[in-house]
N, CA, C and O atoms as a DFTB+ gen file, in Angstrom:
448 C
 N C O
     1  1       2.348      -4.776     -13.402
     2  2       2.958      -4.133     -11.744
     3  2       2.223      -2.634     -12.173
     4  3       1.586      -2.374     -13.194
     5  1       2.543      -1.781     -11.044
     6  2       1.959      -0.244     -11.611
     7  2       3.032       0.642     -10.999
     8  3       2.918       0.807      -9.784
     9  1       4.266       1.370     -11.727
    10  2       5.043       2.305     -11.464
    11  2       4.596       3.213     -10.738
    12  3       5.124       3.481      -9.659
    13  1       3.196       4.056     -11.355
    14  2       2.863       5.151     -10.873
    15  2       2.209       5.296      -9.260
    16  3       2.015       6.314      -8.596
    17  1       1.953       3.811      -8.918
    18  2       0.940       3.776      -8.113
    19  2       2.033       3.503      -6.373
    20  3       1.902       3.765      -5.178
    21  1       3.515       2.530      -7.702
    22  2       4.687       2.562      -6.217
    23  2       5.345       3.797      -5.640
    24  3       5.688       4.148      -4.511
    25  1       5.384       4.275      -6.754
    26  2       5.863       5.984      -6.727
    27  2       5.088       6.802      -5.863
    28  3       5.738       7.693      -5.314
    29  1       3.480       6.727      -5.500
    30  2       3.152       6.800      -4.755
    31  2       3.414       6.659      -3.256
    32  3       3.501       7.474      -2.338
    33  1       3.505       5.394      -3.336
    34  2       3.524       4.526      -1.840
    35  2       5.203       5.379      -1.505
    36  3       5.323       6.256      -0.649
    37  1       6.214       4.940      -2.277
    38  2       7.576       5.683      -1.734
    39  2       7.666       6.661      -1.731
    40  3       8.734       7.092      -1.296
    41  1       6.606       7.681      -2.212
    42  2       7.019       9.226      -2.220
    43  2       6.465       9.705      -0.976
    44  3       6.993      10.679      -0.439
    45  1       5.160       8.966      -0.289
    46  2       4.124       9.354       0.611
    47  2       3.923       8.696       1.718
    48  3       3.934       9.118       2.875
    49  1       3.693       7.373       1.213
    50  2       3.370       6.526       2.612
    51  2       3.649       6.770       3.797
    52  3       4.873       6.762       3.936
    53  1       3.045       7.012       4.850
    54  2       3.694       7.755       5.978
    55  2       4.586       6.356       7.300
    56  3       5.508       6.601       8.077
    57  1       3.770       4.817       7.072
    58  2       4.553       4.247       7.433
    59  2       5.600       3.620       7.468
    60  3       6.043       3.994       6.382
    61  1       6.548       2.785       7.958
    62  2       7.467       2.063       7.471
    63  2       7.421       0.554       8.379
    64  3       6.464       0.287       9.106
    65  1       8.534      -0.310       8.220
    66  2       7.958      -1.727       8.353
    67  2       7.399      -2.664       7.028
    68  3       7.510      -2.715       5.803
    69  1       6.806      -3.280       8.020
    70  2       5.973      -4.203       7.627
    71  2       4.885      -3.688       6.966
    72  3       4.566      -4.293       5.942
    73  1       4.048      -2.463       7.368
    74  2       3.176      -1.806       6.410
    75  2       3.685      -1.334       5.222
    76  3       3.174      -1.336       4.102
    77  1       4.939      -0.859       5.666
    78  2       5.447      -0.023       4.401
    79  2       5.653      -1.310       2.921
    80  3       5.454      -1.131       1.719
    81  1       6.168      -2.695       3.749
    82  2       6.227      -3.769       2.344
    83  2       4.401      -4.004       2.371
    84  3       3.801      -4.466       1.401
    85  1       4.085      -3.812       2.967
    86  2       2.798      -4.814       2.408
    87  2       2.144      -3.754       1.139
    88  3       1.858      -4.187       0.023
    89  1       1.978      -2.311       1.549
    90  2       1.700      -1.410       0.535
    91  2       2.250      -1.579      -0.350
    92  3       1.534      -1.352      -1.326
    93  1       3.761      -2.049      -0.760
    94  2       4.518      -1.864      -1.565
    95  2       4.039      -3.163      -2.470
    96  3       3.690      -3.120      -3.650
    97  1       4.079      -3.807      -1.999
    98  2       3.038      -4.945      -2.437
    99  2       1.776      -5.148      -3.089
   100  3       1.470      -5.870      -4.037
   101  1       1.183      -4.446      -2.459
   102  2      -0.252      -4.501      -3.118
   103  2      -0.647      -3.416      -4.498
   104  3      -1.528      -3.470      -5.356
   105  1       0.801      -2.151      -4.142
   106  2       0.856      -1.289      -5.051
   107  2       1.333      -2.218      -6.461
   108  3       0.842      -2.148      -7.587
   109  1       2.384      -3.042      -6.014
   110  2       3.031      -3.392      -6.959
   111  2       2.431      -4.982      -7.823
   112  3       3.082      -5.582      -8.679
   113  1       0.904      -5.430      -7.248
   114  2      -0.320      -6.837      -7.803
   115  2      -0.833      -5.614      -8.553
   116  3      -0.911      -5.857      -9.757
   117  1      -1.287      -4.120      -8.161
   118  2      -2.649      -3.327      -9.064
   119  2      -2.613      -2.508      -9.905
   120  3      -1.853      -1.540      -9.940
   121  1      -3.252      -2.739     -10.508
   122  2      -3.296      -1.748     -12.202
   123  2      -3.040       0.028     -11.902
   124  3      -2.621       0.482     -10.838
   125  1      -3.317       0.638     -12.816
   126  2      -2.815       2.125     -12.157
   127  2      -4.133       3.127     -11.899
   128  3      -4.348       4.315     -12.140
   129  1      -4.971       1.956     -11.235
   130  2      -6.097       2.747     -11.198
   131  2      -6.657       2.468      -9.286
   132  3      -7.603       2.919      -8.640
   133  1      -5.250       1.299      -8.855
   134  2      -5.760       0.884      -7.883
   135  2      -6.237      -0.360      -7.846
   136  3      -5.807      -0.987      -6.878
   137  1      -7.005      -0.985      -8.576
   138  2      -7.613      -1.720      -8.691
   139  2      -7.038      -3.018      -9.624
   140  3      -6.002      -3.041     -10.288
   141  1      -8.300      -4.356      -9.416
   142  2      -7.047      -5.639     -10.074
   143  2      -6.767      -6.279      -9.502
   144  3      -6.301      -7.363      -9.856
   145  1      -6.971      -5.782      -7.967
   146  2      -6.206      -6.732      -6.405
   147  2      -6.812      -7.997      -5.316
   148  3      -7.360      -7.953      -4.214
   149  1      -6.573      -8.661      -5.863
   150  2      -7.291      -9.858      -5.259
   151  2      -6.128     -10.548      -4.862
   152  3      -5.858     -11.373      -5.735
   153  1      -4.959     -10.592      -3.518
   154  2      -4.369     -11.291      -3.166
   155  2      -4.738     -11.796      -2.657
   156  3      -5.948     -11.637      -2.493
   157  1      -4.019     -12.907      -1.910
   158  2      -4.676     -13.903      -0.655
   159  2      -3.386     -13.700       0.204
   160  3      -2.193     -13.565      -0.069
   161  1      -4.291     -13.740       1.623
   162  2      -3.314     -13.275       3.015
   163  2      -2.038     -14.211       2.851
   164  3      -0.916     -14.012       3.315
   165  1      -2.298     -14.841       2.398
   166  2      -0.971     -16.249       2.533
   167  2       0.087     -15.497       1.614
   168  3       1.234     -15.398       2.048
   169  1      -0.253     -14.920       0.273
   170  2       0.676     -14.632      -0.665
   171  2       1.193     -13.330      -0.166
   172  3       2.401     -13.101      -0.228
   173  1       0.205     -12.304       0.416
   174  2       0.813     -11.158       1.208
   175  2       1.619     -11.678       2.506
   176  3       1.860     -10.771       3.302
   177  1       1.916     -12.496       2.745
   178  2       2.579     -12.885       4.429
   179  2       3.527     -13.512       3.317
   180  3       4.692     -13.504       3.712
   181  1       3.411     -13.938       2.317
   182  2       4.703     -14.562       2.090
   183  2       6.014     -13.567       1.158
   184  3       7.242     -13.562       1.068
   185  1       4.743     -12.738       0.546
   186  2       5.739     -11.828       0.146
   187  2       6.892     -10.729       0.869
   188  3       8.046     -10.450       0.542
   189  1       5.816     -10.144       2.253
   190  2       6.512      -9.844       2.932
   191  2       7.381      -9.892       4.103
   192  3       8.078      -9.077       4.707
   193  1       7.039     -11.381       4.236
   194  2       7.961     -12.018       5.390
   195  2       6.846     -12.415       6.119
   196  3       7.361     -13.136       6.972
   197  1       5.836     -12.410       6.300
   198  2       5.231     -12.261       8.148
   199  2       4.582     -13.125       7.905
   200  3       4.581     -13.623       6.779
   201  1       3.645     -13.673       9.137
   202  2       2.807     -14.330       9.716
   203  2       1.024     -14.056       8.766
   204  3       0.609     -12.899       8.703
   205  1       0.510     -14.755       8.379
   206  2      -0.579     -14.633       7.932
   207  2      -1.524     -14.038       9.015
   208  3      -2.550     -13.538       8.554
   209  1      -1.433     -14.012       9.839
   210  2      -1.673     -13.294      11.552
   211  2      -1.892     -12.011      10.881
   212  3      -2.852     -11.292      10.607
   213  1      -0.315     -12.009      10.687
   214  2       0.387     -10.684      10.920
   215  2      -0.276      -9.872       9.509
   216  3      -0.762      -8.760       9.718
   217  1      -0.297     -10.358       8.234
   218  2      -0.623      -9.834       7.056
   219  2      -2.493      -9.814       7.430
   220  3      -2.897      -8.670       7.221
   221  1      -3.171     -10.363       7.707
   222  2      -4.425      -9.753       7.879
   223  2      -4.536      -9.002       9.027
   224  3      -5.696      -8.590       9.059
   225  1      -3.943      -8.627       9.952
   226  2      -4.220      -7.340      10.575
   227  2      -3.336      -6.360       9.598
   228  3      -3.767      -5.289       9.172
   229  1      -2.578      -6.668       9.429
   230  2      -1.975      -5.398       8.395
   231  2      -3.369      -4.562       7.227
   232  3      -3.849      -3.430       7.170
   233  1      -3.583      -5.822       6.478
   234  2      -4.087      -5.844       5.605
   235  2      -5.277      -4.322       6.300
   236  3      -5.104      -3.129       6.047
   237  1      -6.456      -4.957       7.221
   238  2      -7.708      -4.398       7.877
   239  2      -6.946      -3.307       8.506
   240  3      -7.626      -2.403       8.991
   241  1      -5.900      -3.232       8.576
   242  2      -5.505      -2.323       9.176
   243  2      -5.655      -1.020       8.503
   244  3      -6.057       0.051       8.956
   245  1      -5.156      -1.411       7.065
   246  2      -5.551      -0.462       5.297
   247  2      -6.806      -0.352       5.512
   248  3      -7.157       0.772       5.868
   249  1      -7.791      -1.308       5.398
   250  2      -9.007      -1.082       5.430
   251  2      -9.716       0.041       6.546
   252  3     -10.549       0.887       6.222
   253  1      -9.356      -0.099       7.466
   254  2      -9.954       0.883       8.300
   255  2      -9.294       2.354       8.569
   256  3      -9.901       3.229       9.187
   257  1      -7.832       2.545       7.972
   258  2      -7.105       3.682       7.468
   259  2      -8.051       4.273       6.537
   260  3      -8.209       5.473       6.764
   261  1      -8.779       3.793       5.497
   262  2      -9.109       3.969       4.680
   263  2      -8.242       3.998       3.153
   264  3      -8.514       4.731       2.202
   265  1      -6.979       2.841       3.234
   266  2      -6.239       3.562       2.350
   267  2      -6.733       2.040       1.074
   268  3      -6.266       1.790      -0.037
   269  1      -7.831       1.313       1.884
   270  2      -8.174      -0.316       0.955
   271  2      -9.231      -0.146       1.194
   272  3      -9.610       0.463       2.194
   273  1     -10.289      -0.860      -0.046
   274  2     -11.584      -0.766       0.115
   275  2     -11.699      -2.366      -0.428
   276  3     -11.083      -2.991      -1.291
   277  1     -12.618      -2.663       0.355
   278  2     -13.204      -4.337      -0.076
   279  2     -14.002      -4.101      -1.383
   280  3     -14.841      -3.210      -1.250
   281  1     -13.957      -4.665      -2.602
   282  2     -14.629      -3.536      -3.886
   283  2     -15.430      -5.438      -4.008
   284  3     -16.642      -5.309      -4.186
   285  1     -15.113      -6.613      -3.964
   286  2     -15.893      -7.743      -4.322
   287  2     -15.587      -8.789      -3.284
   288  3     -14.466      -8.732      -2.779
   289  1     -16.411      -9.738      -2.887
   290  2     -15.894     -11.574      -2.484
   291  2     -15.861     -10.671      -0.500
   292  3     -14.960     -10.842       0.322
   293  1     -17.125      -9.803      -0.301
   294  2     -16.570      -9.589       1.342
   295  2     -16.126     -10.011       2.633
   296  3     -15.533      -9.650       3.650
   297  1     -17.022     -11.452       1.784
   298  2     -17.017     -12.468       2.834
   299  2     -16.239     -13.659       2.698
   300  3     -16.377     -14.706       3.331
   301  1     -15.084     -13.289       1.461
   302  2     -14.194     -14.274       1.303
   303  2     -14.827     -15.189      -0.014
   304  3     -13.939     -15.929      -0.436
   305  1     -15.869     -15.315      -0.634
   306  2     -16.526     -16.166      -1.723
   307  2     -16.663     -17.071      -1.669
   308  3     -16.931     -17.515      -0.553
   309  1     -16.581     -18.019      -2.827
   310  2     -16.758     -19.580      -2.636
   311  2     -15.580     -19.974      -2.532
   312  3     -14.559     -19.514      -3.043
   313  1     -15.752     -21.008      -1.729
   314  2     -14.238     -21.976      -1.720
   315  2     -13.179     -21.779      -2.636
   316  3     -13.368     -22.166      -3.789
   317  1     -11.337     -20.874      -2.134
   318  2     -10.535     -20.900      -3.287
   319  2     -11.079     -19.575      -4.180
   320  3     -11.079     -19.734      -5.401
   321  1     -11.508     -18.373      -3.692
   322  2     -11.631     -17.247      -4.037
   323  2     -10.980     -16.386      -2.713
   324  3     -10.923     -16.882      -1.588
   325  1     -10.458     -14.893      -3.068
   326  2     -10.062     -14.239      -2.294
   327  2     -10.789     -12.529      -2.625
   328  3     -11.077     -11.968      -3.682
   329  1     -10.893     -12.095      -1.169
   330  2     -11.195     -10.583      -1.082
   331  2     -10.698      -9.685      -2.631
   332  3      -9.753     -10.112      -3.294
   333  1     -11.349      -8.634      -2.985
   334  2     -10.948      -8.068      -4.218
   335  2     -10.813      -6.626      -3.944
   336  3     -11.880      -6.047      -3.744
   337  1      -9.342      -5.655      -3.871
   338  2      -9.549      -4.754      -3.208
   339  2      -9.665      -3.965      -4.329
   340  3      -9.972      -4.288      -5.477
   341  1      -9.249      -2.376      -3.635
   342  2      -9.438      -0.814      -4.423
   343  2      -8.294      -0.550      -3.710
   344  3      -8.309      -0.992      -2.561
   345  1      -7.253       0.074      -4.072
   346  2      -6.266       0.818      -3.094
   347  2      -6.680       2.405      -3.255
   348  3      -6.936       2.648      -4.434
   349  1      -6.765       3.123      -2.716
   350  2      -7.312       5.057      -2.068
   351  2      -6.321       5.518      -3.273
   352  3      -5.601       6.346      -2.714
   353  1      -6.001       5.449      -4.296
   354  2      -4.702       6.243      -5.172
   355  2      -4.919       7.529      -4.578
   356  3      -4.061       7.945      -3.799
   357  1      -6.117       8.351      -4.869
   358  2      -6.183       9.605      -4.718
   359  2      -5.485       9.780      -2.937
   360  3      -4.598      10.628      -2.838
   361  1      -5.773       9.218      -1.971
   362  2      -5.265       9.402      -1.281
   363  2      -4.053       9.605      -1.231
   364  3      -3.520      10.649      -0.857
   365  1      -3.303       8.223      -1.756
   366  2      -2.340       7.781      -2.048
   367  2      -1.478       9.102      -2.788
   368  3      -0.318       9.329      -2.446
   369  1      -1.988       9.713      -3.549
   370  2      -1.796      10.703      -3.921
   371  2      -1.432      12.107      -3.224
   372  3      -0.552      12.924      -3.496
   373  1      -2.468      12.093      -2.185
   374  2      -2.268      13.409      -1.604
   375  2      -1.218      12.983      -0.756
   376  3      -0.256      13.735      -0.914
   377  1      -1.003      12.131       0.044
   378  2       0.089      12.168       0.789
   379  2       1.448      12.201      -0.106
   380  3       2.229      13.152      -0.064
   381  1       1.595      11.311      -0.736
   382  2       2.964      12.030      -2.135
   383  2       2.969      13.428      -2.251
   384  3       4.083      13.948      -2.173
   385  1       1.497      14.558      -2.505
   386  2       1.853      15.400      -2.810
   387  2       2.025      16.553      -1.260
   388  3       2.604      17.635      -1.155
   389  1       1.568      16.073      -0.659
   390  2       2.164      16.280       1.163
   391  2       3.148      16.558       1.164
   392  3       3.429      17.712       1.486
   393  1       4.465      15.362       0.697
   394  2       5.405      15.133       1.277
   395  2       6.336      16.142       0.699
   396  3       7.241      16.701       1.319
   397  1       5.914      16.375      -0.975
   398  2       6.440      16.970      -1.838
   399  2       7.002      18.510      -1.334
   400  3       8.061      19.118      -1.173
   401  1       5.306      18.723      -1.183
   402  2       5.061      20.334      -0.344
   403  2       5.949      20.504       0.936
   404  3       5.938      21.674       1.320
   405  1       6.653      19.735       1.642
   406  2       7.224      19.888       2.862
   407  2       8.721      19.521       2.619
   408  3       9.515      19.284       3.529
   409  1       9.017      19.501       1.278
   410  2      10.542      19.052       0.957
   411  2      11.021      20.644       0.992
   412  3      10.155      21.518       0.938
   413  1      12.139      20.920       1.066
   414  2      12.972      22.581       0.849
   415  2      13.803      22.559      -0.093
   416  3      14.129      21.475      -0.576
   417  1      14.292      23.658      -0.529
   418  2      15.281      23.428      -1.249
   419  2      16.877      24.125      -0.067
   420  3      16.928      25.000       0.797
   421  1      17.670      23.408      -0.511
   422  2      18.664      23.318      -0.035
   423  2      19.387      24.327      -0.043
   424  3      19.846      24.773      -1.094
   425  1      19.677      25.006       1.442
   426  2      20.112      26.219       1.781
   427  2      21.457      26.728       2.124
   428  3      21.911      26.634       3.265
   429  1      22.345      27.479       0.750
   430  2      23.435      27.780       0.942
   431  2      23.975      28.724       2.190
   432  3      23.466      29.798       2.512
   433  1      25.180      28.060       2.860
   434  2      25.352      28.757       3.493
   435  2      27.224      28.716       3.527
   436  3      28.029      27.834       3.228
   437  1      27.356      29.928       3.970
   438  2      28.762      30.453       3.267
   439  2      29.880      30.229       4.745
   440  3      29.890      30.530       5.939
   441  1      30.704      29.536       3.784
   442  2      31.286      29.139       5.443
   443  2      32.320      30.215       5.737
   444  3      32.828      31.013       4.950
   445  1      32.582      30.015       7.439
   446  2      33.183      30.732       8.573
   447  2      34.625      31.449       7.805
   448  3      35.397      32.141       8.468
């Protein structure tokens, strides 16, 4: 489990719902560099409690948005193998940094 990557997701990932759960699951499975990530669609679906078809849509959406890159077995490889992915940790860090910059310190208001 990568607490660092998971923290970046918690702090800045803009989506919610199933997309947020899927990104947290991927962050949970990957190493600190976002690699060593090779979940099956069945595993993603089970972990975030959606259908395999919905998990596939979410993962493909992450690929299209640049959050996730296929780095091995692009066509699925031999039977029983899954694609290998790399999370874009730099993008997640940028989002977390932007979210932190938007936070403002509380303003003291004197009661009337």
